[in-house]
Structures are given as structure tokens and as C-alpha cells.
Coordinates of N, CA and C in Angstrom, one line a residue:
M1 N 84.7 124.5 155.4 CA 83.2 124.7 155.4 C 82.6 124.2 156.8
E2 N 82.0 125.1 157.1 CA 81.1 124.9 158.5 C 79.8 123.8 158.2
T3 N 79.6 123.1 159.2 CA 78.6 121.9 158.9 C 77.5 122.5 158.4
L4 N 76.8 123.5 159.1 CA 75.4 123.9 158.5 C 75.7 124.5 157.0
Q5 N 76.6 125.4 156.8 CA 76.9 125.7 155.5 C 76.9 124.5 154.7
A6 N 77.5 123.6 154.9 CA 77.5 122.2 153.8 C 76.2 121.8 153.7
I7 N 75.4 121.4 154.9 CA 73.9 121.1 154.4 C 73.2 122.1 153.8
Y8 N 73.2 123.3 153.9 CA 72.3 124.6 153.4 C 72.8 124.5 152.0
S9 N 74.2 124.2 151.5 CA 74.6 124.3 150.2 C 74.7 123.2 149.3
R10 N 74.7 122.1 149.8 CA 75.0 120.9 148.9 C 73.8 120.7 147.9
R11 N 74.2 120.6 146.8 CA 73.3 120.1 145.7 C 73.5 118.8 144.8
S12 N 72.6 118.4 144.3 CA 73.0 116.9 143.6 C 73.5 117.6 142.3
V13 N 74.7 116.9 142.0 CA 75.6 117.4 140.9 C 75.4 116.2 139.8
R14 N 74.9 116.5 138.5 CA 74.7 115.5 137.7 C 75.6 115.5 136.4
Q15 N 76.6 116.8 136.3 CA 77.6 116.6 135.4 C 78.9 116.9 136.0
F16 N 79.8 116.3 135.6 CA 81.2 116.3 136.0 C 82.2 116.6 135.2
S17 N 83.3 117.2 135.5 CA 84.6 117.6 134.7 C 85.2 116.2 134.5
G18 N 86.2 116.2 133.9 CA 86.9 114.8 133.6 C 88.1 114.8 134.8
K19 N 88.2 115.6 135.6 CA 89.2 115.5 136.6 C 88.8 114.4 137.4
P20 N 89.9 113.5 137.8 CA 89.8 112.2 138.8 C 89.6 112.8 140.2
V21 N 88.8 111.9 140.8 CA 89.1 112.2 142.3 C 90.5 111.7 143.0
E22 N 90.9 112.3 143.6 CA 92.3 112.0 144.4 C 91.9 110.9 145.5
Q23 N 92.9 110.0 145.5 CA 92.7 108.8 146.5 C 92.4 109.4 147.9
E24 N 93.4 110.6 148.1 CA 93.1 111.1 149.5 C 91.6 111.6 149.8
K25 N 91.0 112.0 148.9 CA 89.6 112.7 149.0 C 88.8 111.3 149.1
T26 N 89.0 110.3 148.2 CA 88.0 109.1 148.2 C 88.0 108.5 149.7
D27 N 89.5 108.5 150.2 CA 89.6 107.9 151.5 C 88.8 108.7 152.6
K28 N 88.7 110.0 152.5 CA 88.1 110.9 153.4 C 86.6 110.5 153.4
I29 N 86.0 110.3 152.0 CA 84.8 110.1 151.9 C 84.3 108.9 152.6
L30 N 85.2 107.9 152.4 CA 84.7 106.5 152.9 C 84.9 106.6 154.5
K31 N 85.6 107.1 155.0 CA 85.8 107.6 156.4 C 84.7 108.2 157.0
A32 N 84.1 109.3 156.4 CA 82.9 109.9 156.7 C 81.8 109.0 156.6
A33 N 81.6 108.2 155.6 CA 80.7 107.2 155.6 C 80.5 106.4 156.6
M34 N 81.6 105.9 157.2 CA 81.8 104.9 158.3 C 81.8 105.6 159.5
S35 N 81.6 106.8 159.8 CA 81.6 107.6 161.0 C 80.4 107.7 161.7
G36 N 79.2 107.6 160.6 CA 78.0 108.0 161.1 C 77.3 106.8 162.0
P37 N 76.2 107.1 162.8 CA 75.6 106.3 163.7 C 75.0 105.2 162.7
C38 N 75.1 103.9 163.5 CA 74.3 102.9 163.0 C 73.8 102.1 164.0
C39 N 72.8 101.1 163.6 CA 72.1 100.2 164.6 C 73.1 99.3 165.5
V40 N 73.0 99.6 166.9 CA 74.1 98.9 167.7 C 75.4 98.6 167.0
N41 N 75.8 99.5 166.4 CA 77.2 99.5 165.9 C 77.5 98.3 165.1
A42 N 76.3 97.9 164.2 CA 76.5 96.7 163.4 C 77.4 97.1 162.2
R43 N 77.4 98.2 161.8 CA 78.3 98.5 160.6 C 78.1 97.5 159.3
E44 N 76.9 97.4 159.2 CA 76.2 96.4 158.2 C 76.3 97.2 156.9
W45 N 77.4 97.6 156.5 CA 77.7 98.3 155.1 C 78.8 97.8 154.3
E46 N 78.8 97.9 153.2 CA 79.9 97.4 152.4 C 80.2 98.5 151.2
F47 N 81.1 98.8 150.7 CA 81.3 100.1 149.7 C 82.4 99.5 148.5
I48 N 81.9 99.7 147.4 CA 82.3 99.3 146.3 C 82.7 100.6 145.6
V49 N 84.1 100.7 145.6 CA 84.6 102.1 144.8 C 84.8 101.6 143.2
V50 N 84.4 102.4 142.4 CA 84.6 102.4 140.8 C 84.9 103.5 140.3
T51 N 86.1 103.3 139.5 CA 86.7 104.5 138.8 C 86.7 104.0 137.3
D52 N 86.6 102.8 137.1 CA 86.9 102.2 135.5 C 85.7 102.7 134.7
K53 N 85.8 103.6 133.7 CA 84.9 104.1 132.7 C 84.0 103.0 132.2
S54 N 84.4 101.9 131.8 CA 83.6 100.9 131.2 C 82.6 100.5 132.4
V55 N 83.1 100.2 133.6 CA 82.1 99.5 134.7 C 81.1 100.9 135.0
L56 N 81.7 102.0 135.0 CA 80.5 103.1 135.5 C 79.6 103.2 134.6
N57 N 79.9 102.8 133.1 CA 78.7 103.1 131.9 C 77.8 101.8 132.3
K58 N 78.1 100.7 132.6 CA 77.6 99.3 133.0 C 76.5 99.8 134.3
M59 N 77.3 100.3 135.3 CA 76.4 100.8 136.5 C 75.3 101.6 136.1
A60 N 75.5 102.8 135.2 CA 74.6 103.5 134.7 C 73.6 102.8 134.0
D61 N 73.9 101.7 133.2 CA 73.0 100.9 132.4 C 71.9 100.2 133.4
A62 N 72.7 99.6 134.4 CA 72.0 98.7 135.4 C 71.1 99.5 136.2
N63 N 71.0 100.9 136.4 CA 70.3 101.8 137.2 C 69.3 102.2 136.3
G64 N 69.6 102.4 135.2 CA 68.5 102.9 134.1 C 68.6 104.5 134.1
K65 N 67.8 105.1 133.2 CA 67.8 106.5 133.0 C 68.4 107.5 134.0
P66 N 67.7 107.4 135.2 CA 68.0 108.4 136.4 C 69.7 108.3 136.8
A67 N 70.3 107.3 136.3 CA 71.7 107.2 136.7 C 72.8 107.4 135.6
Q68 N 72.2 108.3 134.8 CA 73.0 108.6 133.6 C 74.5 109.6 134.0
P69 N 74.2 110.3 135.1 CA 75.2 111.2 135.8 C 76.6 110.1 135.9
L70 N 76.6 108.8 135.9 CA 77.7 107.9 136.3 C 78.5 108.1 134.7
R71 N 77.9 108.3 133.7 CA 78.7 108.3 132.4 C 79.8 109.4 132.5
S72 N 79.5 110.5 133.3 CA 80.6 111.6 133.2 C 81.5 111.8 134.6
A73 N 80.8 110.9 135.5 CA 81.4 110.8 136.8 C 82.8 110.0 136.6
P74 N 84.1 110.5 137.0 CA 85.1 109.6 137.5 C 85.1 108.9 138.5
M75 N 84.1 108.7 139.2 CA 84.2 107.7 140.4 C 82.6 107.5 140.9
A76 N 82.4 106.5 141.5 CA 81.4 106.0 142.0 C 81.4 104.9 143.1
V77 N 80.5 105.0 144.0 CA 80.4 103.9 145.1 C 79.2 103.5 145.1
L78 N 79.3 101.9 145.1 CA 78.1 101.2 145.1 C 78.0 100.9 146.9
V79 N 77.1 101.5 147.4 CA 76.5 101.1 148.8 C 76.0 100.0 148.8
C80 N 76.4 99.0 149.8 CA 75.6 97.7 149.9 C 75.3 97.3 151.5
G81 N 74.4 96.9 151.7 CA 74.0 96.1 153.0 C 74.5 94.9 153.1
N82 N 75.2 94.6 154.1 CA 75.5 93.2 154.4 C 74.6 92.6 155.6
L83 N 73.7 91.7 155.1 CA 72.7 90.8 155.9 C 73.4 90.2 157.1
Q84 N 74.7 89.5 156.8 CA 75.2 88.8 157.7 C 75.4 89.7 158.8
N85 N 75.6 91.0 158.8 CA 76.2 91.9 160.0 C 75.0 92.4 160.6
S86 N 73.7 92.3 160.1 CA 72.6 93.1 160.5 C 72.3 92.9 161.9
F87 N 71.3 93.5 162.4 CA 71.0 93.5 163.8 C 69.6 92.4 163.7
K88 N 70.0 91.1 164.2 CA 68.8 90.2 164.4 C 67.6 90.6 164.5
P89 N 67.3 91.3 165.5 CA 65.8 91.6 166.1 C 65.2 92.5 165.1
A90 N 66.1 93.2 164.3 CA 65.4 94.1 163.4 C 66.3 94.2 162.2
P91 N 66.5 93.3 161.3 CA 67.5 93.3 160.2 C 67.1 94.3 159.2
D92 N 66.1 95.0 159.0 CA 66.1 96.0 157.9 C 66.8 97.4 158.3
Y93 N 67.3 97.4 159.3 CA 68.0 98.7 159.9 C 69.1 99.1 158.9
W94 N 69.7 98.0 158.2 CA 70.7 98.4 157.2 C 70.5 99.3 156.3
V95 N 69.0 99.3 155.9 CA 69.0 100.7 154.9 C 69.1 101.8 155.3
I96 N 68.5 102.0 156.8 CA 68.7 103.5 157.4 C 70.4 103.7 157.6
D97 N 71.0 102.7 157.9 CA 72.2 102.7 158.3 C 73.0 103.2 157.1
C98 N 72.7 102.5 155.8 CA 73.4 102.9 154.4 C 73.1 104.1 154.0
S99 N 72.0 104.7 154.4 CA 71.2 105.8 153.9 C 72.1 107.0 155.1
I100 N 72.3 106.9 156.2 CA 73.1 107.8 156.9 C 74.5 107.8 156.3
A101 N 75.0 106.7 156.1 CA 76.4 106.5 155.4 C 76.6 107.5 154.1
I102 N 75.6 107.4 153.4 CA 75.4 108.2 151.9 C 75.4 109.7 152.3
Q103 N 74.4 110.0 153.3 CA 74.5 111.5 153.5 C 75.7 112.1 153.8
N104 N 76.4 111.1 154.9 CA 77.9 111.7 155.2 C 78.8 111.8 154.3
M105 N 78.8 110.8 153.0 CA 79.5 110.6 151.9 C 79.3 112.2 151.2
S106 N 78.1 112.5 151.1 CA 77.8 113.6 150.1 C 78.2 114.9 150.8
L107 N 77.9 114.9 152.0 CA 78.4 116.2 152.6 C 80.0 116.4 152.7
A108 N 80.8 114.9 153.0 CA 82.2 115.1 153.0 C 82.6 115.5 151.5
A109 N 82.1 115.0 150.5 CA 82.5 115.3 149.2 C 82.3 116.9 149.0
H110 N 81.1 117.5 149.2 CA 80.9 118.8 149.1 C 81.7 119.4 149.9
D111 N 82.1 119.3 151.1 CA 83.2 120.2 152.0 C 84.6 120.1 151.1
M112 N 84.8 119.1 150.5 CA 86.2 119.1 149.7 C 86.0 119.5 148.3
G113 N 85.1 120.2 148.0 CA 85.0 121.0 146.6 C 84.4 119.7 145.5
L114 N 84.0 118.7 145.8 CA 83.4 117.7 145.1 C 82.0 117.6 145.0
G115 N 81.3 117.4 143.9 CA 79.8 117.2 143.6 C 79.5 115.6 143.9
S116 N 78.5 115.3 144.0 CA 77.8 113.9 144.2 C 76.3 114.0 143.8
V117 N 76.0 112.8 143.4 CA 74.6 112.6 143.3 C 73.9 111.3 143.8
W118 N 72.9 111.1 144.6 CA 72.6 109.8 145.2 C 71.5 109.2 144.1
L119 N 71.8 108.1 143.7 CA 71.3 107.4 142.5 C 70.7 105.9 143.2
G120 N 69.5 106.2 143.7 CA 68.9 105.0 144.2 C 68.8 103.7 143.7
T121 N 69.0 102.8 144.1 CA 68.7 101.4 143.6 C 67.9 100.5 144.4
W122 N 68.0 100.1 145.8 CA 67.1 99.7 146.5 C 65.9 100.6 146.8
P123 N 64.7 100.2 146.8 CA 64.1 98.8 147.0 C 63.5 98.5 145.5
Q124 N 64.0 99.1 144.2 CA 63.6 98.6 143.0 C 64.3 97.6 142.8
A125 N 63.6 96.1 142.6 CA 64.1 94.8 142.4 C 65.1 94.7 141.3
D126 N 64.8 95.3 140.2 CA 65.5 95.2 138.9 C 66.9 95.7 139.1
R127 N 66.7 97.0 139.6 CA 68.0 97.5 139.9 C 68.9 96.8 140.9
V128 N 68.2 96.4 142.0 CA 69.1 95.7 142.7 C 69.6 94.5 142.2
K129 N 68.9 93.8 141.4 CA 69.5 92.4 140.8 C 70.4 93.0 139.7
N130 N 70.3 93.9 138.9 CA 71.2 94.4 138.0 C 72.5 94.5 138.5
Q131 N 72.6 95.5 139.6 CA 74.0 95.7 140.3 C 74.6 94.6 140.8
A132 N 73.7 93.8 141.7 CA 74.1 92.5 142.2 C 74.8 91.6 141.2
K133 N 74.2 91.5 139.9 CA 74.9 90.6 138.8 C 76.2 91.1 138.3
L134 N 76.0 92.5 138.1 CA 77.1 93.4 137.8 C 78.5 93.0 138.7
F135 N 78.5 93.0 139.8 CA 79.3 93.0 140.8 C 79.6 91.3 141.3
N136 N 78.8 90.6 140.9 CA 78.6 89.1 141.2 C 78.8 89.2 143.0
L137 N 77.7 89.6 143.4 CA 77.6 89.8 144.7 C 77.0 88.5 145.3
P138 N 77.5 88.2 146.5 CA 76.9 87.2 147.3 C 75.3 87.5 147.8
D139 N 74.3 86.5 147.9 CA 72.9 86.8 148.4 C 72.8 87.6 149.6
Y140 N 73.8 87.6 150.3 CA 73.6 88.3 151.8 C 74.1 89.8 151.6
I141 N 74.5 90.2 150.3 CA 75.1 91.6 150.3 C 74.0 92.3 149.1
I142 N 73.4 93.4 149.7 CA 72.4 93.9 148.9 C 72.5 95.3 148.5
P143 N 72.4 95.4 147.0 CA 72.9 96.9 146.8 C 71.9 97.8 147.2
H144 N 72.2 99.0 147.8 CA 71.4 100.0 148.3 C 71.2 101.1 147.4
S145 N 72.4 101.5 146.9 CA 72.3 103.0 146.2 C 73.8 103.0 145.5
V146 N 73.7 103.7 144.3 CA 74.9 104.2 143.7 C 75.1 105.8 144.0
I147 N 76.3 106.0 144.1 CA 76.7 107.5 144.5 C 77.6 108.0 143.5
A148 N 77.5 108.8 142.6 CA 78.5 109.4 141.6 C 79.3 110.5 142.2
F149 N 80.4 110.6 142.0 CA 81.3 111.9 142.6 C 82.2 112.0 141.5
G150 N 82.5 113.6 141.8 CA 83.3 114.0 140.9 C 83.7 115.5 141.0
Y151 N 84.3 116.3 140.2 CA 84.4 117.8 140.3 C 83.2 118.2 139.6
P152 N 82.3 119.3 140.0 CA 81.3 119.8 139.4 C 81.6 120.6 138.1
L153 N 81.0 120.1 137.0 CA 81.2 120.9 135.7 C 80.6 122.3 136.0
N154 N 79.8 122.7 136.6 CA 79.2 124.0 136.8 C 79.4 124.7 138.2
G155 N 80.3 124.3 138.9 CA 80.7 124.8 140.4 C 79.5 124.1 141.4
V156 N 79.7 124.9 142.5 CA 78.9 124.2 143.7 C 77.6 125.4 143.8
G157 N 76.7 125.1 144.6 CA 75.4 125.7 144.9 C 75.7 126.8 146.2
E158 N 75.0 127.8 146.1 CA 74.8 128.9 147.3 C 73.9 128.1 148.3
E159 N 73.9 128.7 149.3 CA 73.1 128.3 150.5 C 71.8 128.6 149.9
R160 N 70.8 127.6 150.6 CA 69.5 128.0 150.2 C 68.5 127.8 151.4
D161 N 67.5 128.3 151.5 CA 66.5 128.1 152.8 C 65.4 127.1 152.4
L162 N 65.3 126.0 152.7 CA 64.2 125.0 152.4 C 63.4 124.7 153.6
Y163 N 63.5 125.6 154.6 CA 62.7 125.4 155.8 C 61.1 125.7 155.6
D164 N 60.5 124.8 155.9 CA 58.7 124.8 155.7 C 58.4 124.5 157.0
S165 N 57.7 125.7 157.9 CA 57.1 125.6 159.0 C 55.9 124.5 159.3
S166 N 55.3 124.6 157.7 CA 54.2 123.7 158.0 C 54.3 122.4 158.1
K167 N 55.5 121.7 157.8 CA 56.0 120.5 158.1 C 56.5 119.9 159.6
V168 N 56.4 121.1 160.3 CA 56.9 121.0 161.7 C 55.5 120.9 162.7
H169 N 55.5 119.9 163.5 CA 54.5 119.9 164.6 C 54.9 119.6 165.8
Y170 N 54.7 120.4 166.9 CA 55.0 120.4 168.2 C 54.1 119.8 168.9
E171 N 54.3 118.4 169.3 CA 53.6 117.6 170.4 C 52.3 117.3 170.3
R172 N 51.8 117.6 168.6 CA 50.6 117.1 168.3 C 50.4 117.4 166.7
W173 N 49.6 116.8 165.9 CA 49.5 116.8 164.7 C 48.7 118.0 164.3

């Protein structure tokens, strides 16, 4: 799949078939996550891969109603920031770097025929606390988001044009 085609046709998938995600595809998704730019190459991310159905359901409970797609997903990744690795002069860059990793994961999954949905955790304190408790994370590992992955129940989307020229400003507001 061409890069722009992947960007224009990727959709959030909230219903998955029961087919498991192959380890080879999981590895490629994680490689894509770690291939994006990050602040001073700090690589302040950590990834927890989950395939156990009972844990996926607990993750859905921990993130609340918007995270219900986890109940049909065969796999999810909890993306976390590692504050021990953050850029000390600007430690909050971990949030941006994790977001870039998540976008790369979503596009890589789409390229391989998988669907995904980004289920935000940070900055909602209750969700962050719930995921941290579920995985018994140390204080310096901060849950950022849960991404559900799997084969889409209803196929993949067509390309769409969401360009809005009113949102573009050249050299002035």
C-alpha cells in the first residue's frame, strides 16, 4: 500500500473478527512504532502487548465505555512513557513521542490488512491510574494509550478527502 493511500483510507475499527494477529505482524507493528521520530532520540516509550482475553476485558473496564472495542480485539498494546528516559529539559515530550509511535502503529496495521482503534488513556487521571494498577507499573512508567488491533469485522475503508482549506494559514492568521 502506498503511504498516502494508507493515510487517506485508514479508519478506526471498533469491531474485530475472532482471528488472532500473527506474531510476524505484531513484530512489524512494534518495529513501526519504534521507527518514528522522537525527542533527541530519547525513545522514552514502553509497549505492553496483550492477547489474553481476560486481560483485554480488564483493560476495557480500566479505560471505561469508549474502550469497549477491546472486548472483541484479539490484541492490544498499552503504550507507556518511561520518564526515566525522558529529555530532562522538556520531560513532557514523551506524550508527543508516544503519539507518533501510535500513529505509526495504526498505519502499519492498516497496511497489513489489520484494523486498529486508538483508545486514549492519558491525561485522564482515573484511566492512567487504572491501567498502571492493572499492570503493576512503577511510578516512572505512565500509561499513554491503549491501541486495539485485529482483523476488521466489516472490512477496511475507502480513501476519503478530509482536507479543509479553511484550517490552513500561510504566513499569517
